[in-house]
């Protein structure tokens, strides 16, 4: 499990999260995309075994929150029927030699199913949600000494028992750094797979530094046992969507 998280962290921490994208806010989404369809949780590799938490903890709350804001959920069963029919009709989905699935063609079929479902069921947008590993940033600035922040959450970059006084001047040569943080995300997409709005809420760091300057990785199962933190993270994600600048602003 530790190797999985190290791999995920290396990939995701290298990604740039500074790109500014103009997303719609909740008011604009409700006005222009009121009929939505939500899918089974979209999970990153290594997090699939935790989809039960999303379905039992997040899904009911997400649906209730969005319905209270005026959105109407369309059941996804018909979409899956369409998707299954398209997959069965596809003769070149798997490589005849290696048996590996053609991911490009698989994604094309998914998008085709979205477009057909939209036309048939009058759906305005599709909602994905799940857990995501995000970049938490910290610095040795005196105002927030080694406090990592990401997606509205903050947590000490130092593990329990490691005080900032012990590391000043010796712990880090660099003045800032990054760690992997776990978040809940909610993403609105159109039928072509374009993201029209996005929100993420931090849950907890997945790693911290110890006295030996080593990164100590947490047990994700333990992190996800705190359902209160998960619910608060979902609220942060929805609040971020509420506060998006919106179109033309």
XYZ file of N, CA and C in Angstrom:
747
model
N 0.822 -1.208 0.000
C 0.000 0.000 0.000
C 0.858 1.262 0.000
N 1.981 1.211 0.771
C 2.844 2.378 0.843
C 3.405 2.713 -0.528
N 3.796 1.681 -1.286
C 4.356 1.911 -2.601
C 3.335 2.576 -3.525
N 2.062 2.192 -3.357
C 1.015 2.781 -4.188
C 0.911 4.273 -3.929
N 0.941 4.635 -2.641
C 0.805 6.054 -2.314
C 2.021 6.856 -2.732
N 3.211 6.259 -2.625
C 4.412 6.953 -3.086
C 4.306 7.215 -4.576
N 3.850 6.201 -5.324
C 3.702 6.339 -6.775
C 2.697 7.424 -7.120
N 1.542 7.398 -6.441
C 0.522 8.410 -6.697
C 1.027 9.808 -6.374
N 1.743 9.899 -5.252
C 2.219 11.206 -4.824
C 3.209 11.779 -5.822
N 4.122 10.943 -6.313
C 5.125 11.414 -7.253
C 4.482 11.925 -8.534
N 3.455 11.215 -9.001
C 2.779 11.634 -10.227
C 2.002 12.924 -10.009
N 1.203 12.942 -8.954
C 0.275 14.052 -8.771
C 0.945 15.306 -8.252
N 2.019 15.153 -7.496
C 2.705 16.337 -7.017
C 3.472 17.025 -8.132
N 3.751 16.286 -9.201
C 4.470 16.869 -10.326
C 3.536 17.631 -11.256
N 2.241 17.428 -11.079
C 1.271 18.097 -11.945
C 1.066 19.533 -11.497
N 0.859 20.389 -12.427
C 0.659 21.808 -12.103
C -0.808 22.059 -11.797
N -1.059 22.691 -10.653
C -2.428 23.003 -10.268
C -2.671 24.510 -10.281
N -1.767 25.235 -10.907
C -1.867 26.690 -10.873
C -2.620 27.267 -12.067
N -2.948 26.418 -13.066
C -3.630 26.906 -14.248
C -5.013 27.447 -13.878
N -5.289 28.666 -14.312
C -6.549 29.306 -14.001
C -7.575 28.961 -15.075
N -8.673 28.371 -14.661
C -9.745 28.002 -15.567
C -11.030 28.646 -15.071
N -11.823 29.145 -15.992
C -13.081 29.787 -15.629
C -14.185 28.743 -15.588
N -14.690 28.451 -14.381
C -15.755 27.475 -14.200
C -17.049 28.179 -13.812
N -18.162 27.534 -14.111
C -19.459 28.070 -13.738
C -19.693 27.890 -12.242
N -20.428 28.831 -11.646
C -20.794 28.688 -10.240
C -22.152 27.995 -10.133
N -22.564 27.738 -8.908
C -23.793 26.968 -8.685
C -25.016 27.636 -9.302
N -25.107 28.940 -9.180
C -26.262 29.650 -9.727
C -26.334 29.479 -11.237
N -25.196 29.607 -11.904
C -25.173 29.455 -13.363
C -25.452 28.006 -13.771
N -24.915 27.069 -13.012
C -25.163 25.660 -13.307
C -26.644 25.331 -13.199
N -27.271 25.815 -12.138
C -28.687 25.507 -11.927
C -29.555 26.159 -13.003
N -29.146 27.329 -13.461
C -29.927 28.033 -14.478
C -29.796 27.386 -15.847
N -28.619 26.881 -16.168
C -28.339 26.383 -17.508
C -28.236 24.858 -17.616
N -27.988 24.198 -16.491
C -27.815 22.743 -16.487
C -28.577 22.112 -15.319
N -29.889 22.318 -15.252
C -30.634 21.852 -14.063
C -30.836 20.341 -13.993
N -30.911 19.664 -15.157
C -31.129 18.210 -15.165
C -29.771 17.512 -15.267
N -29.416 16.803 -14.214
C -28.085 16.208 -14.145
C -28.163 14.706 -13.898
N -27.097 14.023 -14.274
C -26.971 12.588 -14.031
C -25.644 12.356 -13.316
N -25.690 11.638 -12.214
C -24.482 11.328 -11.449
C -24.130 9.862 -11.635
N -22.841 9.602 -11.795
C -22.376 8.246 -12.030
C -21.768 7.638 -10.788
N -21.552 6.333 -10.867
C -20.803 5.668 -9.813
C -19.483 6.405 -9.626
N -18.976 6.436 -8.401
C -17.799 7.252 -8.099
C -16.643 7.036 -9.059
N -16.047 8.148 -9.511
C -14.845 8.105 -10.343
C -13.641 8.061 -9.406
N -12.895 6.967 -9.457
C -11.828 6.752 -8.489
C -10.471 6.680 -9.161
N -9.472 7.258 -8.497
C -8.110 7.126 -8.977
C -7.579 5.737 -8.657
N -6.572 5.318 -9.410
C -5.951 4.026 -9.182
C -5.416 3.965 -7.756
N -5.747 2.901 -7.057
C -5.328 2.745 -5.674
C -6.401 3.119 -4.669
N -7.488 3.761 -5.164
C -8.563 4.190 -4.269
C -9.871 3.441 -4.530
N -9.852 2.512 -5.500
C -11.093 1.859 -5.903
C -11.779 1.105 -4.767
N -10.974 0.569 -3.841
C -11.563 -0.261 -2.781
C -12.364 0.560 -1.774
N -12.335 1.873 -1.915
C -13.043 2.724 -0.957
C -14.316 3.333 -1.552
N -14.794 2.799 -2.680
C -15.988 3.372 -3.285
C -17.230 3.170 -2.422
N -17.186 2.191 -1.492
C -18.333 1.981 -0.614
C -18.552 3.178 0.299
N -17.463 3.838 0.701
C -17.574 5.027 1.552
C -18.239 6.158 0.773
N -17.852 6.302 -0.483
C -18.465 7.342 -1.300
C -19.957 7.098 -1.479
N -20.317 5.855 -1.725
C -21.722 5.537 -2.005
C -22.604 5.664 -0.766
N -22.042 5.364 0.405
C -22.858 5.395 1.625
C -22.774 6.726 2.372
N -21.644 7.407 2.276
C -21.447 8.655 3.026
C -21.668 9.880 2.145
N -21.034 9.895 0.972
C -21.056 11.102 0.154
C -22.266 11.179 -0.767
N -22.582 10.081 -1.442
C -23.643 10.127 -2.447
C -24.967 10.658 -1.903
N -25.474 10.168 -0.767
C -26.754 10.701 -0.267
C -26.680 12.187 0.067
N -25.581 12.602 0.667
C -25.439 14.018 1.047
C -25.302 14.901 -0.198
N -24.525 14.439 -1.175
C -24.345 15.206 -2.407
C -25.682 15.396 -3.114
N -26.446 14.315 -3.226
C -27.740 14.406 -3.902
C -28.679 15.353 -3.165
N -28.719 15.231 -1.834
C -29.602 16.101 -1.049
C -29.212 17.568 -1.188
N -27.923 17.842 -1.163
C -27.436 19.221 -1.258
C -27.772 19.825 -2.617
N -27.551 19.070 -3.688
C -27.802 19.606 -5.026
C -29.297 19.723 -5.312
N -30.088 18.781 -4.826
C -31.534 18.887 -5.007
C -32.072 20.103 -4.276
N -31.517 20.400 -3.106
C -31.944 21.575 -2.347
C -31.612 22.872 -3.082
N -30.642 22.807 -3.981
C -30.253 23.985 -4.755
C -30.972 24.052 -6.096
N -31.906 23.119 -6.322
C -32.739 23.184 -7.508
C -32.381 22.250 -8.639
N -31.419 21.356 -8.439
C -31.052 20.405 -9.478
C -31.986 19.193 -9.450
N -32.199 18.617 -10.618
C -33.020 17.413 -10.741
C -32.137 16.262 -11.224
N -32.116 15.165 -10.469
C -31.297 14.010 -10.822
C -32.068 13.066 -11.735
N -31.404 12.655 -12.799
C -31.964 11.658 -13.722
C -31.267 10.332 -13.436
N -32.018 9.243 -13.214
C -31.391 7.947 -12.937
C -30.443 7.534 -14.064
N -29.357 6.860 -13.687
C -28.309 6.529 -14.653
C -28.482 5.169 -15.315
N -29.520 4.422 -14.958
C -29.661 3.063 -15.490
C -29.709 3.028 -17.018
N -30.442 3.958 -17.613
C -30.559 3.958 -19.070
C -29.208 4.242 -19.729
N -28.425 5.130 -19.127
C -27.090 5.398 -19.682
C -26.271 4.121 -19.726
N -26.299 3.348 -18.638
C -25.497 2.129 -18.595
C -25.989 1.107 -19.616
N -27.281 1.093 -19.885
C -27.808 0.220 -20.930
C -27.234 0.624 -22.289
N -27.246 1.914 -22.555
C -26.702 2.425 -23.825
C -25.217 2.100 -23.929
N -24.498 2.346 -22.858
C -23.052 2.104 -22.856
C -22.742 0.632 -23.092
N -23.500 -0.241 -22.459
C -23.286 -1.683 -22.634
C -23.560 -2.103 -24.068
N -24.616 -1.573 -24.660
C -24.950 -1.903 -26.051
C -23.844 -1.467 -27.005
N -23.307 -0.285 -26.784
C -22.243 0.230 -27.649
C -20.970 -0.595 -27.503
N -20.668 -0.982 -26.279
C -19.466 -1.798 -26.050
C -19.582 -3.167 -26.721
N -20.755 -3.774 -26.625
C -20.960 -5.090 -27.237
C -20.891 -5.022 -28.762
N -21.291 -3.884 -29.308
C -21.277 -3.728 -30.762
C -19.895 -3.398 -31.304
N -18.975 -2.998 -30.433
C -17.624 -2.630 -30.842
C -16.765 -3.878 -31.013
N -16.170 -4.034 -32.202
C -15.368 -5.236 -32.487
C -13.874 -5.021 -32.269
N -13.454 -3.774 -32.099
C -12.019 -3.489 -31.982
C -11.658 -2.879 -30.631
N -12.395 -3.257 -29.600
C -12.144 -2.668 -28.291
C -10.907 -3.262 -27.619
N -10.571 -4.511 -27.956
C -9.424 -5.174 -27.346
C -8.413 -5.595 -28.416
N -7.140 -5.441 -28.084
C -6.074 -5.843 -28.994
C -6.113 -7.366 -29.175
N -6.167 -7.854 -30.421
C -6.268 -9.300 -30.644
C -5.039 -10.085 -30.206
N -3.911 -9.419 -30.071
C -2.667 -10.098 -29.680
C -2.451 -10.040 -28.174
N -2.489 -8.838 -27.631
C -2.196 -8.661 -26.200
C -3.430 -8.805 -25.325
N -4.606 -8.608 -25.901
C -5.827 -8.670 -25.116
C -6.092 -7.407 -24.320
N -5.233 -6.408 -24.463
C -5.397 -5.160 -23.718
C -6.490 -4.297 -24.348
N -7.194 -3.578 -23.482
C -8.272 -2.720 -23.955
C -7.707 -1.455 -24.588
N -8.313 -1.042 -25.675
C -7.953 0.207 -26.331
C -8.602 1.344 -25.545
N -7.808 2.047 -24.744
C -8.364 3.073 -23.862
C -8.928 4.243 -24.644
N -8.298 4.574 -25.759
C -8.793 5.686 -26.570
C -10.185 5.367 -27.104
N -10.335 4.173 -27.662
C -11.637 3.774 -28.195
C -12.655 3.616 -27.078
N -12.219 3.117 -25.933
C -13.114 2.965 -24.794
C -13.669 4.313 -24.358
N -12.812 5.328 -24.334
C -13.262 6.672 -23.968
C -14.214 7.241 -25.017
N -13.948 6.933 -26.275
C -14.837 7.397 -27.347
C -16.227 6.801 -27.189
N -16.281 5.533 -26.826
C -17.576 4.878 -26.613
C -18.302 5.508 -25.437
N -17.574 5.815 -24.373
C -18.172 6.481 -23.210
C -18.792 7.811 -23.611
N -18.042 8.621 -24.377
C -18.551 9.909 -24.803
C -19.757 9.748 -25.724
N -19.717 8.738 -26.572
C -20.847 8.476 -27.464
C -22.092 8.127 -26.661
N -21.909 7.346 -25.596
C -23.035 6.984 -24.732
C -23.584 8.205 -24.008
N -22.687 9.096 -23.581
C -23.135 10.334 -22.929
C -23.995 11.156 -23.876
N -23.542 11.297 -25.117
C -24.262 12.110 -26.086
C -25.618 11.494 -26.414
N -25.668 10.187 -26.509
C -26.939 9.525 -26.805
C -27.900 9.647 -25.621
N -27.369 9.508 -24.400
C -28.208 9.634 -23.205
C -28.743 11.052 -23.062
N -27.907 12.025 -23.370
C -28.342 13.423 -23.294
C -29.515 13.672 -24.235
N -29.382 13.180 -25.474
C -30.437 13.403 -26.459
C -31.719 12.670 -26.084
N -31.570 11.459 -25.567
C -32.741 10.635 -25.265
C -33.446 11.058 -23.981
N -32.669 11.481 -22.971
C -33.233 11.759 -21.646
C -33.266 13.241 -21.299
N -32.841 14.079 -22.243
C -32.830 15.524 -22.024
C -31.993 15.894 -20.794
N -30.780 15.372 -20.752
C -29.857 15.652 -19.652
C -29.020 16.873 -19.993
N -28.796 17.733 -19.018
C -28.022 18.951 -19.248
C -26.538 18.780 -18.922
N -26.221 18.020 -17.896
C -24.821 17.850 -17.493
C -24.666 16.546 -16.727
N -23.417 16.113 -16.616
C -23.092 14.874 -15.926
C -22.165 15.193 -14.754
N -22.438 14.577 -13.609
C -21.692 14.864 -12.389
C -20.868 13.646 -11.974
N -19.577 13.875 -11.778
C -18.681 12.845 -11.258
C -18.207 13.297 -9.873
N -17.940 12.337 -9.023
C -17.409 12.678 -7.706
C -16.517 11.542 -7.234
N -15.655 11.839 -6.294
C -14.748 10.799 -5.815
C -13.667 11.362 -4.905
N -12.720 10.515 -4.570
C -11.550 10.928 -3.806
C -10.408 11.214 -4.775
N -9.602 12.193 -4.442
C -8.478 12.543 -5.295
C -7.275 12.934 -4.426
N -6.085 12.545 -4.871
C -4.855 12.959 -4.199
C -4.433 14.291 -4.796
N -4.287 15.294 -3.948
C -4.004 16.662 -4.400
C -2.697 17.163 -3.782
N -2.219 18.285 -4.275
C -0.971 18.857 -3.789
C -1.232 19.803 -2.621
N -0.672 19.484 -1.465
C -0.726 20.369 -0.292
C 0.621 21.093 -0.196
N 0.588 22.392 -0.038
C 1.809 23.195 -0.034
C 2.052 23.790 1.354
N 3.328 23.845 1.745
C 3.689 24.435 3.032
C 4.953 25.258 2.868
N 5.226 26.088 3.873
C 6.451 26.884 3.866
C 6.892 27.091 5.317
N 8.073 27.700 5.488
C 8.549 27.997 6.832
C 8.281 29.447 7.203
N 7.288 30.038 6.533
C 6.879 31.394 6.864
C 6.390 31.437 8.308
N 6.740 32.485 9.032
C 6.414 32.547 10.454
C 4.916 32.635 10.731
N 4.133 33.083 9.743
C 2.696 33.196 9.973
C 2.014 31.831 9.976
N 2.561 30.883 9.214
C 2.003 29.527 9.169
C 3.155 28.544 9.081
N 3.834 28.360 10.191
C 5.042 27.554 10.223
C 4.768 26.091 9.875
N 5.176 25.678 8.674
C 5.047 24.306 8.211
C 3.609 23.790 8.293
N 2.664 24.659 7.981
C 1.261 24.251 7.890
C 0.939 24.040 6.413
N 0.576 22.831 6.049
C 0.244 22.508 4.663
C -1.212 22.879 4.388
N -1.461 23.502 3.249
C -2.811 23.925 2.882
C -3.171 23.390 1.495
N -4.424 22.984 1.338
C -4.943 22.529 0.039
C -6.454 22.435 0.121
N -7.112 22.871 -0.909
C -8.567 22.703 -1.071
C -9.349 23.083 0.186
N -9.006 24.225 0.781
C -9.729 24.721 1.939
C -9.375 24.065 3.258
N -8.438 23.128 3.247
C -8.024 22.421 4.461
C -6.592 22.799 4.799
N -6.231 22.688 6.061
C -4.846 22.903 6.469
C -4.490 21.945 7.604
N -3.219 21.511 7.596
C -2.745 20.537 8.572
C -1.231 20.664 8.660
N -0.676 20.413 9.828
C 0.768 20.505 10.002
C 1.491 19.512 9.101
N 2.552 19.973 8.458
C 3.380 19.092 7.634
C 4.258 18.194 8.490
N 4.278 18.457 9.800
C 5.108 17.692 10.729
C 4.239 16.712 11.502
N 4.699 15.503 11.657
C 3.935 14.493 12.374
C 3.882 14.819 13.860
N 2.992 14.158 14.577
C 2.829 14.408 16.008
C 4.159 14.254 16.743
N 4.442 15.220 17.618
C 5.668 15.155 18.395
C 6.839 15.866 17.764
N 6.664 16.339 16.518
C 7.726 17.077 15.840
C 7.342 18.545 15.842
N 8.003 19.337 16.638
C 7.703 20.755 16.742
C 8.487 21.575 15.748
N 7.931 22.725 15.363
C 8.618 23.589 14.402
C 9.952 24.060 14.945
N 10.044 24.215 16.279
C 11.301 24.665 16.876
C 12.445 23.703 16.647
N 12.134 22.427 16.503
C 13.166 21.422 16.292
C 13.727 21.433 14.876
N 12.972 22.008 13.965
C 13.375 21.919 12.568
C 13.842 23.241 11.978
N 13.631 24.344 12.680
C 14.043 25.638 12.157
C 15.548 25.670 11.905
N 15.916 26.058 10.712
C 17.325 26.199 10.393
C 18.040 24.903 10.107
N 17.407 23.766 10.379
C 18.093 22.497 10.172
C 17.246 21.486 9.421
N 15.928 21.601 9.581
C 15.054 20.568 9.023
C 14.979 20.639 7.501
N 14.734 21.836 6.980
C 14.648 22.013 5.543
C 15.624 23.087 5.084
N 16.277 22.799 3.985
C 17.071 23.833 3.346
C 16.142 24.726 2.529
N 15.175 24.106 1.865
C 14.219 24.879 1.082
C 13.242 25.590 1.998
N 12.643 26.650 1.489
C 11.705 27.436 2.285
C 10.273 26.969 2.116
N 10.035 26.073 1.190
C 8.676 25.567 0.996
C 8.737 24.158 0.432
N 7.584 23.500 0.396
C 7.547 22.133 -0.106
C 6.124 21.679 -0.328
N 5.961 20.421 -0.709
C 4.644 19.857 -0.984
C 4.512 18.476 -0.361
N 3.271 18.110 -0.081
C 2.920 16.781 0.416
C 1.610 16.364 -0.232
N 1.323 15.058 -0.282
C 0.034 14.626 -0.831
C -1.088 14.795 0.189
N -2.184 15.396 -0.258
C -3.356 15.550 0.595
C -4.558 14.910 -0.074
N -5.406 14.251 0.698
C -6.589 13.593 0.152
C -7.767 14.562 0.160
N -8.502 14.583 -0.936
C -9.647 15.482 -1.066
C -10.860 14.747 -1.620
N -12.025 15.349 -1.413
C -13.256 14.969 -2.104
C -13.443 15.965 -3.239
N -13.793 15.468 -4.432
C -14.052 16.389 -5.530
C -15.427 16.146 -6.125
N -15.994 17.206 -6.698
C -17.253 17.149 -7.443
C -17.007 17.862 -8.764
N -17.326 17.187 -9.865
C -16.998 17.717 -11.183
C -18.197 17.630 -12.116
N -18.565 18.764 -12.706
C -19.628 18.820 -13.711
C -18.996 18.789 -15.094
N -19.514 17.931 -15.976
C -19.019 17.856 -17.343
C -20.186 17.884 -18.320
N -19.892 18.335 -19.562
C -20.915 18.231 -20.589
C -20.789 16.890 -21.298
N -21.588 16.684 -22.339
C -21.619 15.385 -23.002
C -20.363 15.085 -23.810
N -19.503 16.090 -23.966
C -18.253 15.894 -24.706
C -17.054 15.716 -23.785
N -17.331 15.623 -22.484
C -16.260 15.420 -21.522
C -15.553 16.689 -21.089
N -16.086 17.839 -21.446
C -15.479 19.105 -21.031
C -15.962 19.469 -19.632
N -15.025 19.810 -18.761
C -15.373 20.209 -17.400
C -15.956 21.611 -17.414
N -17.159 21.755 -16.875
C -17.799 23.068 -16.832
C -17.799 23.649 -15.422
N -17.563 22.792 -14.409
C -17.370 23.292 -13.055
C -16.690 22.225 -12.213
N -16.011 22.701 -11.180
C -15.222 21.779 -10.352
C -15.083 22.356 -8.947
N -15.142 21.454 -7.961
C -14.883 21.840 -6.584
C -14.195 20.713 -5.853
N -13.297 21.056 -4.935
C -12.593 20.051 -4.152
C -12.466 20.522 -2.711
N -12.571 19.575 -1.783
C -12.436 19.885 -0.363
C -11.443 18.940 0.285
N -10.459 19.498 0.969
C -9.434 18.676 1.592
C -9.950 17.884 2.782
N -9.468 16.653 2.916
C -9.830 15.787 4.040
C -8.682 15.744 5.052
N -7.543 15.181 4.621
C -6.405 15.021 5.529
C -5.146 14.749 4.710
N -4.001 15.142 5.257
C -2.738 14.815 4.609
C -2.540 13.301 4.586
N -1.919 12.821 3.527
C -1.599 11.400 3.428
C -0.172 11.111 3.865
N 0.586 12.156 4.170
C 1.969 11.963 4.612
C 2.432 13.198 5.376
N 3.358 12.993 6.300
C 3.980 14.078 7.059
C 5.455 13.751 7.262
N 6.208 14.756 7.722
C 7.629 14.558 7.994
C 7.849 14.201 9.462
N 8.816 13.293 9.709
C 9.174 12.963 11.083
C 10.468 13.659 11.483
N 10.987 13.341 12.662
C 12.195 13.982 13.179
C 13.422 13.758 12.310
N 13.411 12.660 11.553
C 14.554 12.326 10.707
C 14.436 12.900 9.304
N 13.483 13.790 9.112
C 13.240 14.431 7.826
C 12.712 13.453 6.780
N 12.224 12.301 7.233
C 11.653 11.311 6.326
C 10.150 11.551 6.177
N 9.644 11.244 4.994
C 8.205 11.317 4.768
C 7.566 10.032 5.286
N 6.633 10.177 6.212
C 5.930 9.029 6.784
C 4.513 9.016 6.232
N 4.159 7.926 5.547
C 2.852 7.836 4.906
C 1.815 7.248 5.865
N 0.620 7.823 5.789
C -0.474 7.383 6.644
C -1.224 6.217 6.011
N -1.959 5.517 6.828
C -2.828 4.445 6.355
C -4.122 5.086 5.851
N -4.375 4.979 4.550
C -5.553 5.626 3.980
C -6.841 5.079 4.575
N -6.845 3.814 4.972
C -8.043 3.238 5.593
C -8.392 3.970 6.879
N -7.355 4.324 7.650
C -7.574 5.073 8.888
C -8.075 6.472 8.589
N -7.481 7.115 7.577
C -7.899 8.470 7.198
C -9.380 8.503 6.832
N -9.822 7.487 6.106
C -11.195 7.482 5.615
C -12.207 6.980 6.635
N -11.753 6.619 7.817
C -12.681 6.234 8.877
C -13.328 7.447 9.529
N -12.739 8.625 9.314
C -13.288 9.840 9.915
C -14.358 10.412 8.984
N -15.576 9.955 9.159
C -16.662 10.355 8.273
C -17.020 11.832 8.441
N -16.775 12.375 9.618
C -17.050 13.794 9.822
C -16.139 14.638 8.938
N -14.863 14.265 8.856
C -13.931 14.990 7.990
C -14.357 14.887 6.528
N -14.862 13.717 6.139
C -15.292 13.520 4.756
C -16.492 14.405 4.436
N -17.457 14.473 5.346
C -18.630 15.317 5.128
C -18.251 16.792 5.045
N -17.331 17.217 5.893
C -16.875 18.607 5.857
C -16.157 18.883 4.548
N -15.368 17.909 4.078
C -14.663 18.071 2.806
C -15.644 18.231 1.650
N -16.743 17.470 1.669
C -17.754 17.616 0.630
C -18.367 19.011 0.666
N -18.620 19.513 1.855
C -19.161 20.864 1.983
C -18.186 21.889 1.406
N -16.891 21.681 1.619
C -15.881 22.584 1.050
C -15.915 22.533 -0.478
N -16.050 21.316 -1.023
C -16.081 21.163 -2.478
C -17.272 21.897 -3.081
N -18.441 21.742 -2.461
C -19.643 22.410 -2.966
C -19.555 23.920 -2.785
N -18.917 24.353 -1.698
C -18.736 25.793 -1.478
C -17.818 26.383 -2.542
N -16.807 25.630 -2.939
C -15.915 26.110 -3.992
C -16.682 26.303 -5.293
N -17.588 25.371 -5.600
C -18.425 25.536 -6.800
C -19.331 26.747 -6.646
N -19.900 26.931 -5.465
C -20.734 28.116 -5.209
C -19.983 29.395 -5.538
N -18.707 29.422 -5.194
C -17.909 30.644 -5.285
C -17.074 30.768 -6.550
N -17.270 29.859 -7.506
C -16.546 30.024 -8.771
C -16.916 31.352 -9.404
N -15.949 31.960 -10.093
C -16.194 33.291 -10.672
C -17.302 33.286 -11.706
N -17.422 32.186 -12.409
C -18.495 32.093 -13.375
C -18.124 32.627 -14.748
N -19.044 32.490 -15.666
C -18.800 32.863 -17.053
C -18.735 34.371 -17.227
N -17.691 34.803 -17.895
C -17.562 36.216 -18.242
C -17.223 37.134 -17.110
N -16.739 36.532 -15.973
C -16.399 37.382 -14.821
C -14.906 37.369 -14.589
